[in-house]
CSV table of C-alpha atoms and ligand atoms in Angstrom, one decimal:
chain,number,residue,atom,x,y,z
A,1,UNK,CA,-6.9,-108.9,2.1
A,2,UNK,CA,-8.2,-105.8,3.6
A,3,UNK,CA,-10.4,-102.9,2.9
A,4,UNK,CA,-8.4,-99.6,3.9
A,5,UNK,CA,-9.7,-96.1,4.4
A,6,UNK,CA,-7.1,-93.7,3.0
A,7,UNK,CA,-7.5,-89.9,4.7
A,8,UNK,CA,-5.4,-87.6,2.7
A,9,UNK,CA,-5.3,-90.0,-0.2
A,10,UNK,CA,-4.4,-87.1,-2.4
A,11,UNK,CA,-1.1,-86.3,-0.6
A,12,UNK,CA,2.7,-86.9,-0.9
A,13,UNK,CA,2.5,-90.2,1.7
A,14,UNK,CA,-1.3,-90.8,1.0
A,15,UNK,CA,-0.8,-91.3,-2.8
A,16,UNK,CA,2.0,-93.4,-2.7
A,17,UNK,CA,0.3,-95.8,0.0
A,18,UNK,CA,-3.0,-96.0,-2.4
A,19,UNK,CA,-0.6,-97.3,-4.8
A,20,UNK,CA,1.1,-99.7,-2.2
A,21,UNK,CA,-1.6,-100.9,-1.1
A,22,UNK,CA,-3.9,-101.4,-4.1
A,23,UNK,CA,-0.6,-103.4,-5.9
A,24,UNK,CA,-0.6,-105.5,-2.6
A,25,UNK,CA,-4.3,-107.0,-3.4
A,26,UNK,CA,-6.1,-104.7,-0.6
A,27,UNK,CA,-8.9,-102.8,-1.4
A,28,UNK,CA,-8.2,-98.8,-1.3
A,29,UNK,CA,-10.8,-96.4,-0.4
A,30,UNK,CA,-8.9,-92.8,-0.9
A,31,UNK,CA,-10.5,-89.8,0.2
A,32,UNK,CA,-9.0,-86.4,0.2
A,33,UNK,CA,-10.5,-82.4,-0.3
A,34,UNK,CA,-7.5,-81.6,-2.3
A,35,UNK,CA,-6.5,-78.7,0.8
A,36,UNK,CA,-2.8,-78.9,-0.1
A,37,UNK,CA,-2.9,-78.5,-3.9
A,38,UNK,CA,-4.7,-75.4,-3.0
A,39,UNK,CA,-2.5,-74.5,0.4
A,40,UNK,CA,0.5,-75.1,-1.8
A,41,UNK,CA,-0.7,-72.6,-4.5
A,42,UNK,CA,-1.7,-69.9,-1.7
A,43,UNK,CA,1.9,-69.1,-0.8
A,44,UNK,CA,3.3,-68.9,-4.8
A,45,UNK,CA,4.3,-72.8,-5.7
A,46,UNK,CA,3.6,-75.9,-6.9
A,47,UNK,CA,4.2,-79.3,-6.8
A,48,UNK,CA,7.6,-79.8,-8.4
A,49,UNK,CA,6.0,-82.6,-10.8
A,50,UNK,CA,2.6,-81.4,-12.6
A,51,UNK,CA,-0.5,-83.1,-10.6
A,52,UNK,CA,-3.1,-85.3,-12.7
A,53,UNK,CA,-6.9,-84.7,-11.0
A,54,UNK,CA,-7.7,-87.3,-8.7
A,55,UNK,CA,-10.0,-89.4,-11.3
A,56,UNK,CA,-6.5,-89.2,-14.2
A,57,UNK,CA,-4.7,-90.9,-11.3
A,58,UNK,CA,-6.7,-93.5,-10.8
A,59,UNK,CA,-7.1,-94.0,-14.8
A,60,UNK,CA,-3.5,-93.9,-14.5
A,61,UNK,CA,-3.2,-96.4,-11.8
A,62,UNK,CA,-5.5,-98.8,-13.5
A,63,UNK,CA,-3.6,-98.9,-16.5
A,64,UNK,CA,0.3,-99.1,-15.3
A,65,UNK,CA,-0.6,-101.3,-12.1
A,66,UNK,CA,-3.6,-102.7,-13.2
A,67,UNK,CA,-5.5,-102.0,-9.6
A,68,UNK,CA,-9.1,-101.1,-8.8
A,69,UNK,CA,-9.3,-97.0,-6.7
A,70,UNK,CA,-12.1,-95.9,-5.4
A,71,UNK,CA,-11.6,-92.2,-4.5
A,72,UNK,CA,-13.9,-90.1,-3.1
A,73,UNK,CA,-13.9,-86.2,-2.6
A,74,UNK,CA,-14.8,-84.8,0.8
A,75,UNK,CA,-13.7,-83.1,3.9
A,76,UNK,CA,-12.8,-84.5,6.9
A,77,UNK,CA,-13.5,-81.9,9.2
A,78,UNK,CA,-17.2,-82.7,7.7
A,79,UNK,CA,-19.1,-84.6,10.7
A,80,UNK,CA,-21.8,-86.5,8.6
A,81,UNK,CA,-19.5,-86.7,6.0
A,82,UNK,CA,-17.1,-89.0,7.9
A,83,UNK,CA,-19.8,-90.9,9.6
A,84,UNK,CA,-21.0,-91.7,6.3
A,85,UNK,CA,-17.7,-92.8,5.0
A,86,UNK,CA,-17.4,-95.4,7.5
A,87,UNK,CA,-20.5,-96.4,7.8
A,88,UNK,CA,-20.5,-97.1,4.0
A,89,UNK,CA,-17.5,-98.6,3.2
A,90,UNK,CA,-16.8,-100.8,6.7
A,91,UNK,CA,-13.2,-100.9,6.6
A,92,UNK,CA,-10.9,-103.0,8.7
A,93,UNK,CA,-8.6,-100.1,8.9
A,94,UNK,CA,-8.3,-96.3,8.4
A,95,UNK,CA,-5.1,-94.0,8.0
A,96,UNK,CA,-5.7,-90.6,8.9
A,97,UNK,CA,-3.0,-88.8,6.6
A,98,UNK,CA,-6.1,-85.4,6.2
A,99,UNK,CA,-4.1,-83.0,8.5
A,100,UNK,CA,-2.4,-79.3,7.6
A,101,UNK,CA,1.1,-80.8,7.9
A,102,UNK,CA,3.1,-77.9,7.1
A,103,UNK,CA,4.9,-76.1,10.6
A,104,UNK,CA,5.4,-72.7,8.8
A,105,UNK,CA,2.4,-72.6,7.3
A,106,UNK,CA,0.7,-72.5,10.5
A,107,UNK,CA,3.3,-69.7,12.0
A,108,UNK,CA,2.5,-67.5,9.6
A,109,UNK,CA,-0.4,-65.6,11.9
A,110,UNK,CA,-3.8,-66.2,13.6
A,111,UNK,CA,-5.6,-67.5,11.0
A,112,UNK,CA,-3.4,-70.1,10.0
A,113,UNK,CA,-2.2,-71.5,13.3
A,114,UNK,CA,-6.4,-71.5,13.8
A,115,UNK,CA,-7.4,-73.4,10.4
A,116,UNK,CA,-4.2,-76.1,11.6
A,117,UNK,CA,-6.0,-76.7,15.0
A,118,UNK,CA,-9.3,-76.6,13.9
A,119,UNK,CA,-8.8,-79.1,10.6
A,120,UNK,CA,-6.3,-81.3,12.2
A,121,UNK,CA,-8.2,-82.0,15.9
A,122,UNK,CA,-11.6,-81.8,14.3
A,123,UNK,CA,-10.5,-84.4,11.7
A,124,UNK,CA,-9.4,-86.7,14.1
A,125,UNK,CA,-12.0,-86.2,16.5
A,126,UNK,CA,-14.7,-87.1,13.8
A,127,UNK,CA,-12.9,-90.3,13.0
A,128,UNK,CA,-12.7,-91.2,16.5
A,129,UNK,CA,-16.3,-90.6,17.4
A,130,UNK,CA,-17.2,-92.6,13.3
A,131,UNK,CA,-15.2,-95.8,14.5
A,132,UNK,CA,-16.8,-95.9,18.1
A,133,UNK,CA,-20.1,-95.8,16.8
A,134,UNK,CA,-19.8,-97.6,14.4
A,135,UNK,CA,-17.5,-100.6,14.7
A,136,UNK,CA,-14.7,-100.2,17.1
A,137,UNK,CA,-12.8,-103.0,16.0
A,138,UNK,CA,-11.5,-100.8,13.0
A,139,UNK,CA,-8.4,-100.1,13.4
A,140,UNK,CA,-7.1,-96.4,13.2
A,141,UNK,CA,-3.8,-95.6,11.8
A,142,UNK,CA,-2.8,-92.1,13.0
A,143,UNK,CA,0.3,-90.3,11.3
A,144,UNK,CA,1.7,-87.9,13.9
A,145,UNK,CA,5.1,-87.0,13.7
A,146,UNK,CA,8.4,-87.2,15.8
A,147,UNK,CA,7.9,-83.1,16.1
A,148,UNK,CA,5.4,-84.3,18.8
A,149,UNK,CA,8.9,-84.6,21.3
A,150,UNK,CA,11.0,-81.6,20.3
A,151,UNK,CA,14.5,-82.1,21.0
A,152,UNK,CA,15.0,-84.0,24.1
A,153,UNK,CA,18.4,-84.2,26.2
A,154,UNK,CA,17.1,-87.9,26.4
A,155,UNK,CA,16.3,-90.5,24.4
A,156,UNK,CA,12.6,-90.6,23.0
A,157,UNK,CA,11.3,-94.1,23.5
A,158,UNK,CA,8.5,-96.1,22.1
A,159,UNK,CA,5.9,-95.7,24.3
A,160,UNK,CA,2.7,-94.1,25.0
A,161,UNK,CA,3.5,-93.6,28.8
A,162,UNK,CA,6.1,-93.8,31.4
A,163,UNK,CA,6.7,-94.2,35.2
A,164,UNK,CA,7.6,-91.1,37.2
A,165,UNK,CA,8.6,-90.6,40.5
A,166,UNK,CA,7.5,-87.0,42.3
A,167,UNK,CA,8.7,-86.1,45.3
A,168,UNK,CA,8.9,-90.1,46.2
A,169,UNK,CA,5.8,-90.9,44.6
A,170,UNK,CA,5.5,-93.2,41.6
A,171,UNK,CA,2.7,-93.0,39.0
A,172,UNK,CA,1.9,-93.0,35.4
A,173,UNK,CA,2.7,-90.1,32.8
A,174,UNK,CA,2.3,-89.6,29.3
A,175,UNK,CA,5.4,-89.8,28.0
A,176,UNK,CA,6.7,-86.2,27.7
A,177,UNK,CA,6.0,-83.8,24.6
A,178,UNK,CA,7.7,-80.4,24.0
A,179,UNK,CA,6.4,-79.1,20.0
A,180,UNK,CA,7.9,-76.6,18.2
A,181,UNK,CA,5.6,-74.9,16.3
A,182,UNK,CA,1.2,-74.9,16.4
A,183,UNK,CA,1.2,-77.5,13.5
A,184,UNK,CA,3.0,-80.0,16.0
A,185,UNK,CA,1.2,-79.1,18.8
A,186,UNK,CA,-1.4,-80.1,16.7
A,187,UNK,CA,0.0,-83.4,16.9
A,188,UNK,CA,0.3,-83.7,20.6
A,189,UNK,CA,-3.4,-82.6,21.0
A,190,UNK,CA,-4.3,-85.3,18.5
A,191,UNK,CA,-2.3,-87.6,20.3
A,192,UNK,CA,-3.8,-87.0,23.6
A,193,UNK,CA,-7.0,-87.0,22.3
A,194,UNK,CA,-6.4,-90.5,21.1
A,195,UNK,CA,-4.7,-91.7,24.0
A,196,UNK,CA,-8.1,-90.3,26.2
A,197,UNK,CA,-10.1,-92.4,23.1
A,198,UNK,CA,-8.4,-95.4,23.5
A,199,UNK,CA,-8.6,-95.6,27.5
A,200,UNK,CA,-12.5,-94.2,27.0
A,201,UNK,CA,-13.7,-96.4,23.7
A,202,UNK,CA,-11.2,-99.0,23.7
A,203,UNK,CA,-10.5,-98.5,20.1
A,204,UNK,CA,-7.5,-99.9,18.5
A,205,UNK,CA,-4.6,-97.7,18.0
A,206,UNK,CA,-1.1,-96.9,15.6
A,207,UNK,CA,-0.2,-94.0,16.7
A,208,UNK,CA,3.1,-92.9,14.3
A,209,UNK,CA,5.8,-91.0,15.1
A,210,UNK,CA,7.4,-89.9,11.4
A,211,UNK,CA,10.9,-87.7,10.8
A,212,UNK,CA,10.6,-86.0,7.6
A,213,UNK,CA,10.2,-88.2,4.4
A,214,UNK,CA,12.4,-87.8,1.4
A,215,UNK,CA,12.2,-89.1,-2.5
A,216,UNK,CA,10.6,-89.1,-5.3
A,217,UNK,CA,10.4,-92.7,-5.4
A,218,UNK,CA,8.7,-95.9,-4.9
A,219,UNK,CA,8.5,-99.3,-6.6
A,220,UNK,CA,4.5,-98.2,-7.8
A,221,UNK,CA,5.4,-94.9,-9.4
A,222,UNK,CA,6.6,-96.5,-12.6
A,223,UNK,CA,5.3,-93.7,-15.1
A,224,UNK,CA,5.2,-90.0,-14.8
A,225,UNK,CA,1.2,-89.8,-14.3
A,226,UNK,CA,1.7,-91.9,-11.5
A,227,UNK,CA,3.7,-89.4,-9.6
A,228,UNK,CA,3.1,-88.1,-6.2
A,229,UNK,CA,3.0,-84.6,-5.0
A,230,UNK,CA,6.9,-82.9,-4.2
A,231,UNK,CA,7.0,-79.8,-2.4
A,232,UNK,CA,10.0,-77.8,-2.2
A,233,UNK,CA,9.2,-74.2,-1.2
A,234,UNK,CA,10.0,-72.6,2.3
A,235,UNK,CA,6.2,-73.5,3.6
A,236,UNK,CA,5.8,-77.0,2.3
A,237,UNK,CA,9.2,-78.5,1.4
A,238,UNK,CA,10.6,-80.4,3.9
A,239,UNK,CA,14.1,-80.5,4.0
A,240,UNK,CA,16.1,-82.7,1.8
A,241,UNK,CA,13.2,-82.7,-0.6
A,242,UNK,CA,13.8,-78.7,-0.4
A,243,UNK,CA,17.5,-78.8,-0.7
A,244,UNK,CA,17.5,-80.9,-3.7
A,245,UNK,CA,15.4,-78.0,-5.6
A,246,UNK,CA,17.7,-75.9,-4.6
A,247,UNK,CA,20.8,-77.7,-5.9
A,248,UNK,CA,18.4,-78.2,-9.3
A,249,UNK,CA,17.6,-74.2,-9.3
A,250,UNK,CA,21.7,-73.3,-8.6
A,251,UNK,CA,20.4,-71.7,-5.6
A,252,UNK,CA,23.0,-71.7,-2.5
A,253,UNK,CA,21.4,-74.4,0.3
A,254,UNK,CA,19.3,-73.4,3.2
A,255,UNK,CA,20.3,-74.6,6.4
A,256,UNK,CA,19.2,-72.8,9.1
A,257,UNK,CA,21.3,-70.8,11.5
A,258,UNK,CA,23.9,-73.5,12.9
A,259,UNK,CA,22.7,-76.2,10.5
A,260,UNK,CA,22.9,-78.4,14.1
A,261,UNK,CA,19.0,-79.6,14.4
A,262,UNK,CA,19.5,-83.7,14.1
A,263,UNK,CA,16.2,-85.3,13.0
A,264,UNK,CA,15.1,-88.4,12.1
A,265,UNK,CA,14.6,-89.5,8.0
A,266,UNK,CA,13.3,-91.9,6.6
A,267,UNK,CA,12.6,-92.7,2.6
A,268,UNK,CA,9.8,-92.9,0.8
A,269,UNK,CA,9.6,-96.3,-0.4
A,270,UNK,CA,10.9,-97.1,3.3
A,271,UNK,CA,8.0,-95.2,4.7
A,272,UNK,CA,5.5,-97.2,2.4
A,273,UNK,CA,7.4,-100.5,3.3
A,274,UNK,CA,6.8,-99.2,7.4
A,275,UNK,CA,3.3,-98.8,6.5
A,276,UNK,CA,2.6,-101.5,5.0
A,277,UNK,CA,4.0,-103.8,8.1
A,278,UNK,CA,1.9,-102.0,10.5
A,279,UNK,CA,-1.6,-102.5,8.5
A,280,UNK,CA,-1.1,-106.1,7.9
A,281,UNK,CA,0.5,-106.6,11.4
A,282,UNK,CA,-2.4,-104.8,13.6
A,283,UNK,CA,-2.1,-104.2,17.4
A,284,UNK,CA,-4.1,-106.3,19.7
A,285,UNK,CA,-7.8,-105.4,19.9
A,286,UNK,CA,-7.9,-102.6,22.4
A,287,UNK,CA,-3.9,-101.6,22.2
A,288,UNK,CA,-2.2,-98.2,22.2
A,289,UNK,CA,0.9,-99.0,19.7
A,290,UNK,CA,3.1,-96.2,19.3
A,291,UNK,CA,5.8,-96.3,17.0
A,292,UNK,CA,8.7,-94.2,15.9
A,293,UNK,CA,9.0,-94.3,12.1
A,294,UNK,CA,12.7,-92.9,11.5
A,295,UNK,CA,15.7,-94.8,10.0
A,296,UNK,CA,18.3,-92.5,9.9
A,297,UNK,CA,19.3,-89.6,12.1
A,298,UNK,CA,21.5,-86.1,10.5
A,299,UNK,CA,22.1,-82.8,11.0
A,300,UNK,CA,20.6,-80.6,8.5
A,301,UNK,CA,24.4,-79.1,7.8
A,302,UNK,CA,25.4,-83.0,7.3
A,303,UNK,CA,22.2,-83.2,4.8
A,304,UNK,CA,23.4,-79.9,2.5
A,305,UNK,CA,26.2,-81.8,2.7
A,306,UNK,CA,25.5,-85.4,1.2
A,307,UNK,CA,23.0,-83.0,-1.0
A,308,UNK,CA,26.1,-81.2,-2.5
A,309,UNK,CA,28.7,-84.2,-3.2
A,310,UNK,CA,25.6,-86.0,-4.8
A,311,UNK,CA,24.7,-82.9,-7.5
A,312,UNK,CA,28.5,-81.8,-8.2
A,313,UNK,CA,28.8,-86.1,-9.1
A,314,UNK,CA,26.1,-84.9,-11.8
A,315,UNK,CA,27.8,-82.1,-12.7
A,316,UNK,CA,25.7,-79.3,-11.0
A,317,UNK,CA,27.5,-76.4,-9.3
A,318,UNK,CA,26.2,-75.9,-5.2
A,319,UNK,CA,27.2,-73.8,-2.8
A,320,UNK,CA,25.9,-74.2,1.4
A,321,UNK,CA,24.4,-70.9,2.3
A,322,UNK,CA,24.1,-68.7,5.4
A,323,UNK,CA,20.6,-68.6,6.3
A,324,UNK,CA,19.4,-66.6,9.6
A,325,UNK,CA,17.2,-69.3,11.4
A,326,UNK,CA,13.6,-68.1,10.6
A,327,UNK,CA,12.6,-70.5,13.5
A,328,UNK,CA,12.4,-70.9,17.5
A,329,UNK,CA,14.7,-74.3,17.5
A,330,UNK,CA,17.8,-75.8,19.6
A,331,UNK,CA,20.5,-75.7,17.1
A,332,UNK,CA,23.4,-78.0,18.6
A,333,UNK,CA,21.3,-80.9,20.6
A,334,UNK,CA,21.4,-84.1,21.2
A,335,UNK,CA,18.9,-86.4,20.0
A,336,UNK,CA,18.3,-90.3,20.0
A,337,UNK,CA,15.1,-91.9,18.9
A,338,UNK,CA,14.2,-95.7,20.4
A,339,UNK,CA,13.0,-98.0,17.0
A,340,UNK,CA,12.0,-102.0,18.1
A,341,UNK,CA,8.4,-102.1,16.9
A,342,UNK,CA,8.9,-101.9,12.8
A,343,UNK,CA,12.6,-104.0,13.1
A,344,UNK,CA,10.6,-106.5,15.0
A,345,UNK,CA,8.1,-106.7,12.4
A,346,UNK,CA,10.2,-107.5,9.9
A,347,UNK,CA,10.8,-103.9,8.7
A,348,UNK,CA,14.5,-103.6,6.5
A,349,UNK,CA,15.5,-100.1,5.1
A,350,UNK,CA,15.8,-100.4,1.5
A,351,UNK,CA,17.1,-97.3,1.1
A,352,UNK,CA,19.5,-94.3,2.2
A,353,UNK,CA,19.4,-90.5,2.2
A,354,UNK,CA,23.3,-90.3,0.7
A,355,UNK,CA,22.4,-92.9,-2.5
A,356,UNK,CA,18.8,-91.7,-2.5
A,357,UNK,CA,19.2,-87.9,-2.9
A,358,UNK,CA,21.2,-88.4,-6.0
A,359,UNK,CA,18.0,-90.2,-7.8
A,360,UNK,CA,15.7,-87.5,-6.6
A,361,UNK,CA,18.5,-84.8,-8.5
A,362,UNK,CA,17.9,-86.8,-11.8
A,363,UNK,CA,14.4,-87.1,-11.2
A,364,UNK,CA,13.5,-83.4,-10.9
A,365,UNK,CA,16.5,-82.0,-13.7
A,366,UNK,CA,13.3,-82.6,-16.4
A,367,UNK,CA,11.4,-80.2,-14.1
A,368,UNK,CA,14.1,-77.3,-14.2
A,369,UNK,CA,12.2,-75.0,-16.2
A,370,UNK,CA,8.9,-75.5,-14.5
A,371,UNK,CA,10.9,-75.3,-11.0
A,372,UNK,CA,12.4,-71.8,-12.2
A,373,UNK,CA,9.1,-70.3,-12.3
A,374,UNK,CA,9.1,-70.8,-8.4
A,375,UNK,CA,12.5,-69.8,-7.3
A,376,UNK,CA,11.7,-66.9,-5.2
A,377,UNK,CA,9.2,-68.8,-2.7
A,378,UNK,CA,12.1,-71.4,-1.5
A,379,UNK,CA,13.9,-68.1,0.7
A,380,UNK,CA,12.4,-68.9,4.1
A,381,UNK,CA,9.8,-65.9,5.0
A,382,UNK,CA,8.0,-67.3,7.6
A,383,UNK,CA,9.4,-65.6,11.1
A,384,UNK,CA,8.5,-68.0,14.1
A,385,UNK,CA,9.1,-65.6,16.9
A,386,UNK,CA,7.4,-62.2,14.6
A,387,UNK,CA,4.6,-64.5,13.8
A,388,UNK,CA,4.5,-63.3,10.6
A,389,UNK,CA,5.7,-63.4,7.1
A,390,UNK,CA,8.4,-61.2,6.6
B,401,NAD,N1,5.9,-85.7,4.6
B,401,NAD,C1,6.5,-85.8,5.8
B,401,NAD,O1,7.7,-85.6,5.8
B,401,NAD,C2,5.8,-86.1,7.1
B,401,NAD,C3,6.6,-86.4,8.2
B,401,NAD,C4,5.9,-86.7,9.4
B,401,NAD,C5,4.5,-86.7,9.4
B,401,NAD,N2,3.8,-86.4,8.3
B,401,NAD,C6,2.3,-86.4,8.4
B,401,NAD,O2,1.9,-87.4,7.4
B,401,NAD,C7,0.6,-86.9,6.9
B,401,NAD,C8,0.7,-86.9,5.4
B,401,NAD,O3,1.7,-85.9,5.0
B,401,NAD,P1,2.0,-85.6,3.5
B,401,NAD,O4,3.4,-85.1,3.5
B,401,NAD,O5,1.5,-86.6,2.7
B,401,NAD,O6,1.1,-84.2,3.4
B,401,NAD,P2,0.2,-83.8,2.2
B,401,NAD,O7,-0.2,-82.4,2.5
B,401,NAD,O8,0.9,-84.0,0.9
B,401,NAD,O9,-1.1,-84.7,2.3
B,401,NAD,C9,-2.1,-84.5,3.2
B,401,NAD,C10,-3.4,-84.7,2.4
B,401,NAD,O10,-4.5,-84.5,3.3
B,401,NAD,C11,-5.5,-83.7,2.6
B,401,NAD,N3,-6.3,-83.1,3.7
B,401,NAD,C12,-5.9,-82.2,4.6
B,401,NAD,N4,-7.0,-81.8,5.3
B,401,NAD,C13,-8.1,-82.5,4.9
B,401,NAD,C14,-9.4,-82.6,5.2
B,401,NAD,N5,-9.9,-81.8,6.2
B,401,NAD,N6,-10.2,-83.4,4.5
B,401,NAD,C15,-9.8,-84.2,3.5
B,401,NAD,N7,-8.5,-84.2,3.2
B,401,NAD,C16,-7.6,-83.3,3.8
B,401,NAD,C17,-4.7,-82.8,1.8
B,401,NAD,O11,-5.4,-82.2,0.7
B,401,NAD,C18,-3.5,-83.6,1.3
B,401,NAD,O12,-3.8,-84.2,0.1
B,401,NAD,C19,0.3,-85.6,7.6
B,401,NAD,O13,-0.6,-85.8,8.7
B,401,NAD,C20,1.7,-85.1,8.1
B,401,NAD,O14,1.5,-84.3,9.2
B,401,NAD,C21,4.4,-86.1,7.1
């Protein structure tokens, strides 16, 4: 069994993995400065299901799963604070979740495209610079995200570098990155800054490149109180999760502009199950392991669509809307992602976004009335190329 470090325990992926984890015997260590509930509240929502505090969900946890939480409240971004954290605890592994992860949030100006720099490169700087010092066998789990590549005319493969030839010369190159928006460049930064980290310190690397995540579920969250967060609105709700609120609300679909942009999704419970495999399956002492964490790829016009057929088989009315595309994006592309590392773990989808999106409908129907009181922040605002709310 081991003892795990959850950054960003408090979170939509963090919560769910305390869960996972703690069920699977290991010991969970979650820490989190509850940004997001606040973040989330700053621009006029909620999360879709009510929040208990951090100490009711590990009551909660306690008493449905009948697993041991330690959580502690702190910020990353907090030098000592980190440092302390690992010196204390000693884990085999940390998962650095603790980042601003929402792209419009840091378009909407200066500030916020500074506070997404500053709080996601400092928090992974300070748990690079904790493990060195301290023990760097630990191994860090990074969650980046396939944002990191943009849209490539090629396919994105598995790996931290690639061989280039310039002008007839061959060398080494990280493999290309091309963001869209400062909260993925974020990402890259991060990336590089772990790549330097691992050449450097030698430290012992997942890397993870992660579509967006939809669901509501996973085998853990077997009572309300054991929920994790849901956003929805035009700053935090990614996609599908977004477009199922709408369908809830009777509010016309939002894909943007040409609805063309593919990405890569993956589920909840798939992302936990993905996880899971690359905790207990660590990378060699020393190794760089990069890994794209995707399982299916869409349009978002094919997503409103599977979103639609599954709330009309429930009885719910939805129409696809014309949105103006608030963001700087390729809207017909193609796009193929390379995934060997988690298939050769042993990694098998449980779950699809057609079959899955019609559970997520039932799950938040309950929530309609709450949901209404939030119905005017899911019109996208944010303006990529104005830099600006408008
Ligand atoms: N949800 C997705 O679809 C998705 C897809 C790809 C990658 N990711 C990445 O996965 C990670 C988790 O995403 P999520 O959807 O769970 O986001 P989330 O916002 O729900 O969770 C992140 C958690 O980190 C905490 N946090 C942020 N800064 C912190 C700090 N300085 N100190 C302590 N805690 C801090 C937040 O309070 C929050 O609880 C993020 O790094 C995100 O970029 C998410």
């Amino acid at each position: 069994m081991m003892k795990v470090i959850i950054l960003g325990a408090d979170g939509y992926l963090g919560w769910a993995l305390t869960l996972r984890l703690a069920k699977r015997g290991h010991e969970v260590i979650g820490v989190d400065n509850l940004y997001t509930r606040n973040a989330v509240k700053e621009v006029g929502s909620d999360s879709a299901f009510p929040l208990p505090d951090p100490e009711e969900r590990v009551t909660a946890a306690k008493k449905y799963l009948d697993v041991n939480i330690t959580f502690v409240k702190g910020d990353v971004k907090d030098t000592d604070f980190v440092f302390e954290l690992i010196r204390k605890y000693k884990p085999d592994a940390v998962v650095h979740f603790a980042e601003q992860r929402s792209a419009p949030y840091s378009m909407i100006d200066v500030n916020h495209a500074n506070y997404t720099l500053i709080n996601n490169l400092t928090s992974t700087m300070n748990l690079i610079y904790a493990v060195k010092e301290i023990d760097p066998t630990i191994h860090i789990l990074k969650m980046g995200t396939m944002g990191e590549f943009g849209t490539p005319n090629y396919d994105i493969l598995e790996t931290p570098y690639i061989n280039v030839n310039i002008n007839g010369k061959e060398d080494t190159i990280v493999f290309p990155r091309w963001a869209g928006s400062w909260y993925h460049w974020s990402k890259v930064y991060d990336t590089y800054n772990l790549l330097y980290a691992n050449k450097l310190f030698g430290l012992t690397i997942t890397d993870i490149h992660q579509g967006p995540v939809y669901g509501t579920r996973t085998e853990e969250i077997v009572h309300e109180s054991l929920r994790t967060r849901f956003d929805f609105d035009e700053v935090w709700g990614t996609v599908v999760n977004r477009f199922c609120v709408e369908a809830v609300l009777g509010l016309p679909l939002t894909p943007y502009g040409k609805g063309g942009q593919k990405r890569g999704f993956i589920s909840l419970e798939d992302s936990m199950q993905a996880l899971t495999l690359l905790l207990e399956h660590p990378p060699k002492q020393g190794e760089y392991r990069q890994v794209n964490q995707i399982h299916e790829i869409y349009s978002v016009r094919e997503i409103a669509e599977m979103v639609k057929d599954a709330a009309e088989s429930l009885g719910l009315h939805v129409e696809i809307g014309n949105v103006p595309n608030p963001r700087f994006e390729k809207e017909e592309h193609y796009y193929n992602v390379e995934t060997k590392i988690l298939p050769s773990l042993g990694f098998k989808p449980k779950k699809n976004l057609r079959e899955e999106v019609k559970g997520m409908i039932e799950d938040l129907l309950p929530y309609k009335n709450r949901l209404e009181k939030f119905k005017d922040v899911v019109w996208p605002k944010t303006d990529w190329r104005k830099g600006r709310r408008v």
